[in-house]
């Protein structure tokens, strides 16, 4: 048997998925690591923990492949979280941990870029909205607040590039990941001169941009031995997790949107060329040089549901454990008892600031409309509806840029919840289709590897492998509630923005 491995490097875990020669999942391994939030607005990962998780996950699925019987790993290919930054000195010794997309300490320098007009110019060249998530802003923060690191830094990489460098000694970045840095010109496919001038970073400090189909096949022997594969096994660079999520659920045709809600979330469509939003609300990231993903990411997805569980339903967590039941399943059963619209309770889910559509790292969460009749169950349903309303608000901006949406393909942890699927269908008033294959990012990475090795000619081959789908149709009895609440949610999100910076500054000042 000739296997391939798709690796999905996420914010809090790395998953390796073993596929057979018919692209059927044979085995998987998931290894977690911490997201360090030692200071306000910090969100970092330890490099050794990232590396050990990759080695461990790969070794586990390779054991399942049983290469002693003549089986082979034809390739390993990658999907990766975007927007991370790691600084290294001249000898490639790390000067920082991995500063992730969720780190918003660069908010001050982001606001300066927006105010002086440079941000708008750079966005028009790079397609990356001006936000602390992007390495563009992170570099300005390092330059101003950690000058010792900034001046020592000879190289900058992201998470995936660090892993490749450690395994192979390489210094490359696929154009998909590069297109999310805020430093990469999406029209000439090279590092953007204006962005480099603003940050003071030289092109030689950044990796060589390559196509997602580029691969390495000269791994250091000590790591090949730990994984249990030949050192010549091709490791394909692959692409960013957002673009590959669209490919993985076959949302590549015009008007077909992919919605992903995991820890964070996004809604995206594919275009054959870069598309810039005049209002700066959407991103444009590469899948490859011929396919571009246009959309908006949200900071607040499943992590907000987890916050609600951990802080409002601690007793139910214990009950679920005693019953041998998943705690999230129990909570969705509680939320289902409340009618659509939560009887007039609205929740803005901005616990971690927000990216699309408001692009405000100072944003904070809030319940609006609380009265004596509301219970914890109302609050729980309002949390789920708030996350969904926020993605709906992004979709309205997206439709302005690329035209109307015809259908929605759903993936991520929320896609496992029937309540949440139905909620999306009702609020969007669109059918929501959930493909059978939940490992969409890893599957898409494998499709990229097959094209890289000449086994297929087109990425559209994925249509054969996505599998059967379940479709949730909008329920008209919920339309009225959601049609009335959506405009209130949107207006509130705008009105509250006038005070987000003030409350965020207060929290930074008084945070323990």
PDB file of C-alpha atoms in Angstrom, residues 105-348:
ATOM      1  CA  UNK A 105       0.134  43.151  21.465  1.00  0.00           C
ATOM      2  CA  UNK A 106       0.831  45.077  18.258  1.00  0.00           C
ATOM      3  CA  UNK A 107      -2.503  46.908  18.437  1.00  0.00           C
ATOM      4  CA  UNK A 108      -0.937  50.358  18.957  1.00  0.00           C
ATOM      5  CA  UNK A 109       1.215  50.066  15.849  1.00  0.00           C
ATOM      6  CA  UNK A 110      -1.690  48.696  13.855  1.00  0.00           C
ATOM      7  CA  UNK A 111      -3.766  51.771  14.738  1.00  0.00           C
ATOM      8  CA  UNK A 112      -0.893  54.027  13.663  1.00  0.00           C
ATOM      9  CA  UNK A 113      -0.744  52.308  10.266  1.00  0.00           C
ATOM     10  CA  UNK A 114      -4.469  52.805   9.843  1.00  0.00           C
ATOM     11  CA  UNK A 115      -4.304  56.457  10.889  1.00  0.00           C
ATOM     12  CA  UNK A 116      -1.403  57.547   8.663  1.00  0.00           C
ATOM     13  CA  UNK A 117      -2.779  55.957   5.485  1.00  0.00           C
ATOM     14  CA  UNK A 118       0.137  53.568   5.001  1.00  0.00           C
ATOM     15  CA  UNK A 119      -2.020  50.669   6.120  1.00  0.00           C
ATOM     16  CA  UNK A 120      -4.537  51.220   3.333  1.00  0.00           C
ATOM     17  CA  UNK A 121      -1.761  51.345   0.722  1.00  0.00           C
ATOM     18  CA  UNK A 122      -0.132  48.171   2.017  1.00  0.00           C
ATOM     19  CA  UNK A 123      -3.496  46.359   2.177  1.00  0.00           C
ATOM     20  CA  UNK A 124      -4.119  47.156  -1.503  1.00  0.00           C
ATOM     21  CA  UNK A 125      -0.816  45.444  -2.394  1.00  0.00           C
ATOM     22  CA  UNK A 126      -0.889  42.546   0.043  1.00  0.00           C
ATOM     23  CA  UNK A 127      -4.569  41.684   0.504  1.00  0.00           C
ATOM     24  CA  UNK A 128      -4.013  41.266   4.253  1.00  0.00           C
ATOM     25  CA  UNK A 129      -6.183  43.590   6.377  1.00  0.00           C
ATOM     26  CA  UNK A 130      -4.283  45.764   8.816  1.00  0.00           C
ATOM     27  CA  UNK A 131      -4.561  43.991  12.156  1.00  0.00           C
ATOM     28  CA  UNK A 132      -2.238  42.892  15.002  1.00  0.00           C
ATOM     29  CA  UNK A 133      -2.587  39.276  13.790  1.00  0.00           C
ATOM     30  CA  UNK A 134      -0.274  39.944  10.830  1.00  0.00           C
ATOM     31  CA  UNK A 135       3.537  39.724  10.983  1.00  0.00           C
ATOM     32  CA  UNK A 136       3.566  43.227   9.448  1.00  0.00           C
ATOM     33  CA  UNK A 137       2.244  44.691  12.719  1.00  0.00           C
ATOM     34  CA  UNK A 138       4.198  42.246  14.884  1.00  0.00           C
ATOM     35  CA  UNK A 139       7.458  43.447  13.327  1.00  0.00           C
ATOM     36  CA  UNK A 140       6.611  47.071  14.132  1.00  0.00           C
ATOM     37  CA  UNK A 141       5.880  46.010  17.720  1.00  0.00           C
ATOM     38  CA  UNK A 142       9.208  44.170  17.988  1.00  0.00           C
ATOM     39  CA  UNK A 143      11.041  47.156  16.513  1.00  0.00           C
ATOM     40  CA  UNK A 144       9.536  49.570  19.047  1.00  0.00           C
ATOM     41  CA  UNK A 145       9.210  47.483  22.201  1.00  0.00           C
ATOM     42  CA  UNK A 146      11.890  44.788  21.822  1.00  0.00           C
ATOM     43  CA  UNK A 147      14.602  46.567  19.907  1.00  0.00           C
ATOM     44  CA  UNK A 148      17.258  44.143  21.179  1.00  0.00           C
ATOM     45  CA  UNK A 149      15.486  41.233  19.487  1.00  0.00           C
ATOM     46  CA  UNK A 150      14.679  43.251  16.366  1.00  0.00           C
ATOM     47  CA  UNK A 151      18.317  44.277  15.828  1.00  0.00           C
ATOM     48  CA  UNK A 152      19.656  40.760  16.500  1.00  0.00           C
ATOM     49  CA  UNK A 153      17.184  39.119  14.153  1.00  0.00           C
ATOM     50  CA  UNK A 154      18.724  37.840  10.934  1.00  0.00           C
ATOM     51  CA  UNK A 155      15.826  35.585   9.890  1.00  0.00           C
ATOM     52  CA  UNK A 156      12.049  35.504  10.283  1.00  0.00           C
ATOM     53  CA  UNK A 157       9.893  32.421   9.792  1.00  0.00           C
ATOM     54  CA  UNK A 158       6.410  31.191  10.658  1.00  0.00           C
ATOM     55  CA  UNK A 159       5.456  27.973  12.438  1.00  0.00           C
ATOM     56  CA  UNK A 160       5.506  25.654   9.425  1.00  0.00           C
ATOM     57  CA  UNK A 161       8.694  27.190   8.028  1.00  0.00           C
ATOM     58  CA  UNK A 162      10.396  26.643  11.381  1.00  0.00           C
ATOM     59  CA  UNK A 163       9.452  22.956  11.298  1.00  0.00           C
ATOM     60  CA  UNK A 164      10.766  22.581   7.747  1.00  0.00           C
ATOM     61  CA  UNK A 165      13.961  24.425   8.652  1.00  0.00           C
ATOM     62  CA  UNK A 166      14.575  22.137  11.607  1.00  0.00           C
ATOM     63  CA  UNK A 167      13.902  18.983   9.570  1.00  0.00           C
ATOM     64  CA  UNK A 168      15.673  19.993   6.367  1.00  0.00           C
ATOM     65  CA  UNK A 169      17.701  23.165   6.997  1.00  0.00           C
ATOM     66  CA  UNK A 170      15.506  24.921   4.411  1.00  0.00           C
ATOM     67  CA  UNK A 171      14.507  28.594   4.332  1.00  0.00           C
ATOM     68  CA  UNK A 172      11.334  28.744   2.206  1.00  0.00           C
ATOM     69  CA  UNK A 173       7.704  29.815   2.612  1.00  0.00           C
ATOM     70  CA  UNK A 174       4.827  28.832   0.369  1.00  0.00           C
ATOM     71  CA  UNK A 175       2.997  31.755  -1.250  1.00  0.00           C
ATOM     72  CA  UNK A 176      -0.215  30.856   0.575  1.00  0.00           C
ATOM     73  CA  UNK A 177       1.325  31.426   4.013  1.00  0.00           C
ATOM     74  CA  UNK A 178       3.284  34.411   2.652  1.00  0.00           C
ATOM     75  CA  UNK A 179       0.073  36.035   1.409  1.00  0.00           C
ATOM     76  CA  UNK A 180      -1.156  36.253   5.004  1.00  0.00           C
ATOM     77  CA  UNK A 181       1.875  38.076   6.398  1.00  0.00           C
ATOM     78  CA  UNK A 182       0.980  41.591   5.240  1.00  0.00           C
ATOM     79  CA  UNK A 183       4.473  41.669   3.725  1.00  0.00           C
ATOM     80  CA  UNK A 184       3.807  39.850   0.425  1.00  0.00           C
ATOM     81  CA  UNK A 185       2.649  41.512  -2.781  1.00  0.00           C
ATOM     82  CA  UNK A 186      -0.123  39.294  -4.157  1.00  0.00           C
ATOM     83  CA  UNK A 187       0.146  40.830  -7.637  1.00  0.00           C
ATOM     84  CA  UNK A 188       3.852  40.265  -8.322  1.00  0.00           C
ATOM     85  CA  UNK A 189       4.193  37.268  -5.940  1.00  0.00           C
ATOM     86  CA  UNK A 190       7.185  38.653  -4.063  1.00  0.00           C
ATOM     87  CA  UNK A 191       7.877  40.489  -0.826  1.00  0.00           C
ATOM     88  CA  UNK A 192       6.301  43.946  -0.975  1.00  0.00           C
ATOM     89  CA  UNK A 193       8.765  46.827  -1.127  1.00  0.00           C
ATOM     90  CA  UNK A 194       6.561  49.293   0.736  1.00  0.00           C
ATOM     91  CA  UNK A 195       5.833  46.844   3.563  1.00  0.00           C
ATOM     92  CA  UNK A 196       9.549  46.085   3.887  1.00  0.00           C
ATOM     93  CA  UNK A 197      10.377  49.793   3.985  1.00  0.00           C
ATOM     94  CA  UNK A 198       7.783  50.427   6.719  1.00  0.00           C
ATOM     95  CA  UNK A 199       9.056  47.579   8.918  1.00  0.00           C
ATOM     96  CA  UNK A 200      12.742  48.068   8.126  1.00  0.00           C
ATOM     97  CA  UNK A 201      13.089  44.381   7.286  1.00  0.00           C
ATOM     98  CA  UNK A 202      15.254  43.337   4.337  1.00  0.00           C
ATOM     99  CA  UNK A 203      14.173  40.764   1.775  1.00  0.00           C
ATOM    100  CA  UNK A 204      17.138  38.534   2.706  1.00  0.00           C
ATOM    101  CA  UNK A 205      15.753  38.245   6.257  1.00  0.00           C
ATOM    102  CA  UNK A 206      12.637  36.559   4.883  1.00  0.00           C
ATOM    103  CA  UNK A 207      12.290  33.079   3.371  1.00  0.00           C
ATOM    104  CA  UNK A 208      12.198  32.374  -0.351  1.00  0.00           C
ATOM    105  CA  UNK A 209       8.571  32.343  -1.589  1.00  0.00           C
ATOM    106  CA  UNK A 210       7.706  29.055  -3.339  1.00  0.00           C
ATOM    107  CA  UNK A 211       4.623  27.378  -4.787  1.00  0.00           C
ATOM    108  CA  UNK A 212       2.637  25.091  -2.456  1.00  0.00           C
ATOM    109  CA  UNK A 213       3.802  22.197  -4.670  1.00  0.00           C
ATOM    110  CA  UNK A 214       7.458  22.646  -3.688  1.00  0.00           C
ATOM    111  CA  UNK A 215       8.856  19.822  -1.554  1.00  0.00           C
ATOM    112  CA  UNK A 216      11.957  18.756   0.375  1.00  0.00           C
ATOM    113  CA  UNK A 217      13.330  15.207   0.318  1.00  0.00           C
ATOM    114  CA  UNK A 218      16.617  15.332   2.251  1.00  0.00           C
ATOM    115  CA  UNK A 219      15.587  15.132   5.904  1.00  0.00           C
ATOM    116  CA  UNK A 220      18.209  14.969   8.607  1.00  0.00           C
ATOM    117  CA  UNK A 221      18.700  11.263   9.368  1.00  0.00           C
ATOM    118  CA  UNK A 222      18.150  11.607  13.120  1.00  0.00           C
ATOM    119  CA  UNK A 223      14.634  12.950  12.593  1.00  0.00           C
ATOM    120  CA  UNK A 224      13.795  10.456   9.852  1.00  0.00           C
ATOM    121  CA  UNK A 225      14.722   7.706  12.304  1.00  0.00           C
ATOM    122  CA  UNK A 226      12.469   9.163  15.018  1.00  0.00           C
ATOM    123  CA  UNK A 227       9.531   9.294  12.603  1.00  0.00           C
ATOM    124  CA  UNK A 228      10.332   5.912  11.087  1.00  0.00           C
ATOM    125  CA  UNK A 229      10.497   6.904   7.412  1.00  0.00           C
ATOM    126  CA  UNK A 230      13.248   7.160   4.785  1.00  0.00           C
ATOM    127  CA  UNK A 231      15.025  10.521   4.826  1.00  0.00           C
ATOM    128  CA  UNK A 232      14.145  10.873   1.129  1.00  0.00           C
ATOM    129  CA  UNK A 233      10.371  10.952   1.761  1.00  0.00           C
ATOM    130  CA  UNK A 234       8.962  14.081   0.046  1.00  0.00           C
ATOM    131  CA  UNK A 235       7.613  16.711   2.447  1.00  0.00           C
ATOM    132  CA  UNK A 236       5.348  19.040   0.457  1.00  0.00           C
ATOM    133  CA  UNK A 237       4.996  22.620   1.692  1.00  0.00           C
ATOM    134  CA  UNK A 238       1.243  22.774   1.112  1.00  0.00           C
ATOM    135  CA  UNK A 239      -0.666  25.923   2.045  1.00  0.00           C
ATOM    136  CA  UNK A 240      -2.467  27.899   4.729  1.00  0.00           C
ATOM    137  CA  UNK A 241      -5.299  26.299   6.645  1.00  0.00           C
ATOM    138  CA  UNK A 242      -7.942  28.739   5.369  1.00  0.00           C
ATOM    139  CA  UNK A 243      -7.359  28.196   1.641  1.00  0.00           C
ATOM    140  CA  UNK A 244      -7.012  24.440   2.151  1.00  0.00           C
ATOM    141  CA  UNK A 245     -10.274  24.324   4.103  1.00  0.00           C
ATOM    142  CA  UNK A 246     -12.077  25.592   1.003  1.00  0.00           C
ATOM    143  CA  UNK A 247     -10.396  22.970  -1.132  1.00  0.00           C
ATOM    144  CA  UNK A 248     -11.044  20.277   1.458  1.00  0.00           C
ATOM    145  CA  UNK A 249     -14.827  20.741   1.381  1.00  0.00           C
ATOM    146  CA  UNK A 250     -14.913  21.276  -2.404  1.00  0.00           C
ATOM    147  CA  UNK A 251     -15.910  24.939  -2.043  1.00  0.00           C
ATOM    148  CA  UNK A 252     -13.957  26.038  -5.107  1.00  0.00           C
ATOM    149  CA  UNK A 253     -16.677  26.935  -7.597  1.00  0.00           C
ATOM    150  CA  UNK A 254     -18.073  30.501  -7.945  1.00  0.00           C
ATOM    151  CA  UNK A 255     -20.562  31.412  -5.237  1.00  0.00           C
ATOM    152  CA  UNK A 256     -19.815  28.377  -3.050  1.00  0.00           C
ATOM    153  CA  UNK A 257     -18.728  29.550   0.386  1.00  0.00           C
ATOM    154  CA  UNK A 258     -16.840  27.545   2.975  1.00  0.00           C
ATOM    155  CA  UNK A 259     -17.520  28.284   6.622  1.00  0.00           C
ATOM    156  CA  UNK A 260     -15.067  26.929   9.154  1.00  0.00           C
ATOM    157  CA  UNK A 261     -15.589  27.256  12.886  1.00  0.00           C
ATOM    158  CA  UNK A 262     -12.897  25.716  15.041  1.00  0.00           C
ATOM    159  CA  UNK A 263     -11.132  27.648  17.793  1.00  0.00           C
ATOM    160  CA  UNK A 264     -11.607  30.676  15.565  1.00  0.00           C
ATOM    161  CA  UNK A 265     -13.478  30.761  12.264  1.00  0.00           C
ATOM    162  CA  UNK A 266     -13.806  32.134   8.747  1.00  0.00           C
ATOM    163  CA  UNK A 267     -16.014  32.360   5.687  1.00  0.00           C
ATOM    164  CA  UNK A 268     -14.312  32.222   2.279  1.00  0.00           C
ATOM    165  CA  UNK A 269     -14.916  31.842  -1.457  1.00  0.00           C
ATOM    166  CA  UNK A 270     -12.446  31.062  -4.257  1.00  0.00           C
ATOM    167  CA  UNK A 271     -11.595  33.481  -7.079  1.00  0.00           C
ATOM    168  CA  UNK A 272      -9.311  33.048 -10.094  1.00  0.00           C
ATOM    169  CA  UNK A 273      -7.599  36.350  -9.258  1.00  0.00           C
ATOM    170  CA  UNK A 274      -6.834  38.524  -6.222  1.00  0.00           C
ATOM    171  CA  UNK A 275      -9.771  40.722  -5.163  1.00  0.00           C
ATOM    172  CA  UNK A 276      -9.328  43.770  -2.929  1.00  0.00           C
ATOM    173  CA  UNK A 277     -12.206  45.199  -0.858  1.00  0.00           C
ATOM    174  CA  UNK A 278     -12.272  49.019  -1.152  1.00  0.00           C
ATOM    175  CA  UNK A 279     -13.413  49.130   2.496  1.00  0.00           C
ATOM    176  CA  UNK A 280     -10.603  46.822   3.659  1.00  0.00           C
ATOM    177  CA  UNK A 281     -12.876  44.249   5.327  1.00  0.00           C
ATOM    178  CA  UNK A 282     -11.849  41.050   3.530  1.00  0.00           C
ATOM    179  CA  UNK A 283      -8.586  39.217   2.918  1.00  0.00           C
ATOM    180  CA  UNK A 284      -7.232  37.686  -0.269  1.00  0.00           C
ATOM    181  CA  UNK A 285      -4.885  34.741   0.306  1.00  0.00           C
ATOM    182  CA  UNK A 286      -3.358  32.395  -2.239  1.00  0.00           C
ATOM    183  CA  UNK A 287      -4.222  28.733  -2.554  1.00  0.00           C
ATOM    184  CA  UNK A 288      -1.774  28.703  -5.437  1.00  0.00           C
ATOM    185  CA  UNK A 289      -0.938  31.317  -8.077  1.00  0.00           C
ATOM    186  CA  UNK A 290      -4.106  30.477 -10.041  1.00  0.00           C
ATOM    187  CA  UNK A 291      -6.574  30.226  -7.144  1.00  0.00           C
ATOM    188  CA  UNK A 292      -7.241  32.912  -4.545  1.00  0.00           C
ATOM    189  CA  UNK A 293      -9.368  32.677  -1.443  1.00  0.00           C
ATOM    190  CA  UNK A 294     -11.336  35.817  -0.553  1.00  0.00           C
ATOM    191  CA  UNK A 295     -12.998  36.019   2.822  1.00  0.00           C
ATOM    192  CA  UNK A 296     -13.015  37.162   6.387  1.00  0.00           C
ATOM    193  CA  UNK A 297     -11.649  35.485   9.535  1.00  0.00           C
ATOM    194  CA  UNK A 298     -13.165  35.767  13.005  1.00  0.00           C
ATOM    195  CA  UNK A 299     -11.204  35.408  16.226  1.00  0.00           C
ATOM    196  CA  UNK A 300     -14.144  34.128  18.185  1.00  0.00           C
ATOM    197  CA  UNK A 301     -15.545  30.703  17.387  1.00  0.00           C
ATOM    198  CA  UNK A 302     -15.448  27.486  19.361  1.00  0.00           C
ATOM    199  CA  UNK A 303     -13.229  29.084  21.980  1.00  0.00           C
ATOM    200  CA  UNK A 304     -16.167  31.293  23.017  1.00  0.00           C
ATOM    201  CA  UNK A 305     -18.385  28.216  23.401  1.00  0.00           C
ATOM    202  CA  UNK A 306     -15.623  26.704  25.549  1.00  0.00           C
ATOM    203  CA  UNK A 307     -15.525  29.896  27.648  1.00  0.00           C
ATOM    204  CA  UNK A 308     -19.279  29.629  28.225  1.00  0.00           C
ATOM    205  CA  UNK A 309     -18.968  25.976  29.206  1.00  0.00           C
ATOM    206  CA  UNK A 310     -16.072  26.531  31.595  1.00  0.00           C
ATOM    207  CA  UNK A 311     -17.433  29.657  33.270  1.00  0.00           C
ATOM    208  CA  UNK A 312     -21.204  29.184  33.323  1.00  0.00           C
ATOM    209  CA  UNK A 313     -21.782  25.432  33.218  1.00  0.00           C
ATOM    210  CA  UNK A 314     -19.187  23.867  35.465  1.00  0.00           C
ATOM    211  CA  UNK A 315     -21.735  21.561  37.138  1.00  0.00           C
ATOM    212  CA  UNK A 316     -22.932  20.338  33.749  1.00  0.00           C
ATOM    213  CA  UNK A 317     -19.346  19.427  32.840  1.00  0.00           C
ATOM    214  CA  UNK A 318     -19.253  17.144  35.860  1.00  0.00           C
ATOM    215  CA  UNK A 319     -22.667  15.696  35.017  1.00  0.00           C
ATOM    216  CA  UNK A 320     -21.575  14.950  31.470  1.00  0.00           C
ATOM    217  CA  UNK A 321     -18.481  13.173  32.764  1.00  0.00           C
ATOM    218  CA  UNK A 322     -20.575  11.009  35.092  1.00  0.00           C
ATOM    219  CA  UNK A 323     -22.915  10.110  32.229  1.00  0.00           C
ATOM    220  CA  UNK A 324     -20.005   9.376  29.888  1.00  0.00           C
ATOM    221  CA  UNK A 325     -21.327  12.097  27.603  1.00  0.00           C
ATOM    222  CA  UNK A 326     -19.553  14.871  25.729  1.00  0.00           C
ATOM    223  CA  UNK A 327     -20.045  18.118  27.659  1.00  0.00           C
ATOM    224  CA  UNK A 328     -20.640  20.128  24.471  1.00  0.00           C
ATOM    225  CA  UNK A 329     -23.414  17.736  23.420  1.00  0.00           C
ATOM    226  CA  UNK A 330     -25.077  18.236  26.793  1.00  0.00           C
ATOM    227  CA  UNK A 331     -24.841  22.011  26.462  1.00  0.00           C
ATOM    228  CA  UNK A 332     -26.340  22.054  22.980  1.00  0.00           C
ATOM    229  CA  UNK A 333     -29.280  20.059  24.343  1.00  0.00           C
ATOM    230  CA  UNK A 334     -29.743  22.821  26.937  1.00  0.00           C
ATOM    231  CA  UNK A 335     -29.522  25.552  24.276  1.00  0.00           C
ATOM    232  CA  UNK A 336     -32.072  23.753  22.095  1.00  0.00           C
ATOM    233  CA  UNK A 337     -34.745  24.294  24.769  1.00  0.00           C
ATOM    234  CA  UNK A 338     -34.617  28.046  24.102  1.00  0.00           C
ATOM    235  CA  UNK A 339     -36.440  29.457  21.045  1.00  0.00           C
ATOM    236  CA  UNK A 340     -34.598  31.065  18.124  1.00  0.00           C
ATOM    237  CA  UNK A 341     -33.538  34.590  19.060  1.00  0.00           C
ATOM    238  CA  UNK A 342     -33.054  33.733  22.748  1.00  0.00           C
ATOM    239  CA  UNK A 343     -36.125  35.811  23.568  1.00  0.00           C
ATOM    240  CA  UNK A 344     -34.348  39.050  22.764  1.00  0.00           C
ATOM    241  CA  UNK A 345     -30.929  38.369  24.276  1.00  0.00           C
ATOM    242  CA  UNK A 346     -27.982  39.286  22.031  1.00  0.00           C
ATOM    243  CA  UNK A 347     -24.346  38.358  22.581  1.00  0.00           C
ATOM    244  CA  UNK A 348     -21.389  39.968  20.850  1.00  0.00           C
TER     245      UNK A 348
END
